[in-house]
mmCIF file of C-alpha atoms in Angstrom:
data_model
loop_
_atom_site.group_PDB
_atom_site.id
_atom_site.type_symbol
_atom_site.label_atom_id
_atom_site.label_comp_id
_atom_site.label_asym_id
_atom_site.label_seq_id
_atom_site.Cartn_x
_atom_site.Cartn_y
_atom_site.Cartn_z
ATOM 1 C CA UNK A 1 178.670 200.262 70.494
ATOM 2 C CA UNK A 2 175.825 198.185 68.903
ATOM 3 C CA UNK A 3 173.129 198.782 66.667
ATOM 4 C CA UNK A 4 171.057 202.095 66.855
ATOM 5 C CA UNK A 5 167.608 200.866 65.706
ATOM 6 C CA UNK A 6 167.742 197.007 66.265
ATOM 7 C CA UNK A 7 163.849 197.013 66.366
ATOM 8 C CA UNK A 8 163.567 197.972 63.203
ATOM 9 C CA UNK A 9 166.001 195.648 61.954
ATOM 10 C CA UNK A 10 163.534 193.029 63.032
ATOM 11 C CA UNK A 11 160.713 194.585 61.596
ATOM 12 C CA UNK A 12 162.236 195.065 58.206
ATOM 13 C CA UNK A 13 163.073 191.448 58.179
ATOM 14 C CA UNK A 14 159.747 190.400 59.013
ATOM 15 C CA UNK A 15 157.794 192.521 56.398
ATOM 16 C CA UNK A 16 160.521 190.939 53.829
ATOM 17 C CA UNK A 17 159.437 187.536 55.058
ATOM 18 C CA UNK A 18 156.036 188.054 54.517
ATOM 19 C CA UNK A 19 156.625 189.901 51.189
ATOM 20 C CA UNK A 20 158.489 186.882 49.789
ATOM 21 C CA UNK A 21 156.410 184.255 51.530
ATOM 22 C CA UNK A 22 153.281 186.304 49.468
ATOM 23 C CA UNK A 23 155.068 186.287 46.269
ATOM 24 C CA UNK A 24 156.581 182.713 46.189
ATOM 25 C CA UNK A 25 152.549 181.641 47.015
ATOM 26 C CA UNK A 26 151.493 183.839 44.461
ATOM 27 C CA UNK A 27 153.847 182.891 41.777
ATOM 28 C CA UNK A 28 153.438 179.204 42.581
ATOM 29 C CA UNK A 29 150.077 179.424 42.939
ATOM 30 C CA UNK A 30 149.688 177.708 45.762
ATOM 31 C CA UNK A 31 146.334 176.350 47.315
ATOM 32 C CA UNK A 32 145.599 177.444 50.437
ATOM 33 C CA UNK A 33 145.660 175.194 53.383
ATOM 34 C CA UNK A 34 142.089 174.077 54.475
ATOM 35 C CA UNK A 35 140.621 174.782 57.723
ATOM 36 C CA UNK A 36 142.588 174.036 60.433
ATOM 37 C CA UNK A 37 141.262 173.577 64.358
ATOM 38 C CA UNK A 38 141.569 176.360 67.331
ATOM 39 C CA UNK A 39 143.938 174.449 68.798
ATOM 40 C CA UNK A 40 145.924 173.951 65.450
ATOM 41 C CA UNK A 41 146.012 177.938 65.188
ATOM 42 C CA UNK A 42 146.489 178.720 68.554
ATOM 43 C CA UNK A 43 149.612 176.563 68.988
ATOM 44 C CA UNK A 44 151.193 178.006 65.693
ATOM 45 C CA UNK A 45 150.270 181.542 66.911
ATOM 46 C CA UNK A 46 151.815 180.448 70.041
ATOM 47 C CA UNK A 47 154.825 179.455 68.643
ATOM 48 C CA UNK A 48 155.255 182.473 65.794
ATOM 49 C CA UNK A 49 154.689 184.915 68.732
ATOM 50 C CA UNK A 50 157.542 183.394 71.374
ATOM 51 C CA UNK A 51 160.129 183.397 68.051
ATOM 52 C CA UNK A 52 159.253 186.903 67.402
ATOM 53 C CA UNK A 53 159.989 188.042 70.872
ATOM 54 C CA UNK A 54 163.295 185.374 70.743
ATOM 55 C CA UNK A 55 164.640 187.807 67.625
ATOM 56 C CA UNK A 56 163.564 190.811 69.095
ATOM 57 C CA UNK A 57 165.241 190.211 72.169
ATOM 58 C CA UNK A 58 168.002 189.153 70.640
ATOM 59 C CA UNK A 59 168.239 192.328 68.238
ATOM 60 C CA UNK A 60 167.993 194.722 71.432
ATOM 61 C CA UNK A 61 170.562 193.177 73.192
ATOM 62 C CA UNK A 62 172.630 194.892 70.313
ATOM 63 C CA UNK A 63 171.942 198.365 71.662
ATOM 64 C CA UNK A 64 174.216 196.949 75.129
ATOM 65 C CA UNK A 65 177.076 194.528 73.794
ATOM 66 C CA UNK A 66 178.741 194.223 70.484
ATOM 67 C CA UNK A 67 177.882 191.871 67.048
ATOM 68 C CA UNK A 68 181.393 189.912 67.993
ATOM 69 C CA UNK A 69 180.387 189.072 71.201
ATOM 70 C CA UNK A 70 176.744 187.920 71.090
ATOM 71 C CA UNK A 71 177.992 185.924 67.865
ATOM 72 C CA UNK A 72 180.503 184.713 70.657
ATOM 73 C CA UNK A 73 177.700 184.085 73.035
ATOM 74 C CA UNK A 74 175.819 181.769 70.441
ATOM 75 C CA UNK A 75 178.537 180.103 69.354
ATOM 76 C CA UNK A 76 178.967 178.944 73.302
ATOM 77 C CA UNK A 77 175.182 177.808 73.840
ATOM 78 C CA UNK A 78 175.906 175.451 71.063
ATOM 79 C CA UNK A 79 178.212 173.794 73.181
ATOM 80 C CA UNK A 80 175.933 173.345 75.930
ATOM 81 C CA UNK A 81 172.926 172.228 73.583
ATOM 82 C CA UNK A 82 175.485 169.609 72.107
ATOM 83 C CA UNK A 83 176.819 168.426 75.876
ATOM 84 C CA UNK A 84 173.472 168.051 77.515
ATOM 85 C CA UNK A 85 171.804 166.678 74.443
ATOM 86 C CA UNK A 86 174.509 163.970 74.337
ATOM 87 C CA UNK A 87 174.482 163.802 78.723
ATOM 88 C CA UNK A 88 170.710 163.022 78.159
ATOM 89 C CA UNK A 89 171.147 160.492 75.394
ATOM 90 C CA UNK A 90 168.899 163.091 73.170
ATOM 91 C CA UNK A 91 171.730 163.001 70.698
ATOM 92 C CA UNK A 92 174.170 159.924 70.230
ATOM 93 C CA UNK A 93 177.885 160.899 71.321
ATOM 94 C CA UNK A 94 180.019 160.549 68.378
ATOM 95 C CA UNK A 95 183.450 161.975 67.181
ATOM 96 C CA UNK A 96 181.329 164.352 64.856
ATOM 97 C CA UNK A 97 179.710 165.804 67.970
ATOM 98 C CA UNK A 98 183.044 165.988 69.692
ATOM 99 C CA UNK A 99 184.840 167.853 66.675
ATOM 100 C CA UNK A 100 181.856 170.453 66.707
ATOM 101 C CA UNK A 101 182.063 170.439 70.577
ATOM 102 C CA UNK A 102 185.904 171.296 70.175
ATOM 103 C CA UNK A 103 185.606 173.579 67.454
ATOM 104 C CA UNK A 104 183.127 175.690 69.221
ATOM 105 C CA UNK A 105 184.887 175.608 72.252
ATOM 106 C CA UNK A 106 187.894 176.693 70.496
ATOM 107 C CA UNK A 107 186.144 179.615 68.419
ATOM 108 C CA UNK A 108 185.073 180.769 71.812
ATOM 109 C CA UNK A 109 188.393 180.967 73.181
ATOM 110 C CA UNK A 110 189.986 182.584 70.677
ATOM 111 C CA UNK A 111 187.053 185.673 70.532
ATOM 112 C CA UNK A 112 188.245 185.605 74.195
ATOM 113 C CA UNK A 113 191.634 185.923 73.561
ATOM 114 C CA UNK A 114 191.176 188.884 70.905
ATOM 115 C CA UNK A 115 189.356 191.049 73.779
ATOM 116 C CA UNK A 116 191.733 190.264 76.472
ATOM 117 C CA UNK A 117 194.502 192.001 74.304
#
């Protein structure tokens, strides 16, 4: 089983951000930015709304699999981030990358291994 109400996990979280993100301005007392562009907005907005859905998604897939293996799951699209960014000379391949490669890799296995027994 996962998570019952995985939705409002998310939404919890979010009014917490906002709470804090008020307070800490508050507190600080911040200035305002000034008046940014349309475009400026819209590409924030933009961006804000498509990480929104990425967590929400990612909190509903709880109601189907378990928290092991989606933390599995992420663990392994590490690995592929770190192999193609290195295949498309985005990241320079160095032992460091290889050791995390390797580590993941071996994480993965081992959560494997645990459900196959």
């Amino acid at each position: 089983g996962g998570l019952k109400f995985p939705l409002f996990y998310t939404m919890s979280h979010m009014i917490l951000k906002g709470v804090f993100s008020w307070l800490y301005l508050t507190l600080v007392r911040c200035k305002p930015p000034g008046r940014q562009r349309w475009s400026t907005f819209g590409g924030i907005s933009l961006v804000g709304v498509m990480t929104g859905l990425d967590v929400a998604a990612s909190n509903m897939s709880f109601l189907f699999i378990t928290v092991a293996f989606f933390t599995m799951l992420k663990s392994a699209s590490l690995i592929f981030i770190l192999v193609l960014g290195a295949l498309m000379r985005i990241e320079p391949c160095s032992l460091s990358i290889a050791g995390t490669v390797t580590l993941f890799a071996t994480q993965c296995r081992l959560q494997l291994k645990g459900w196959n027994t």
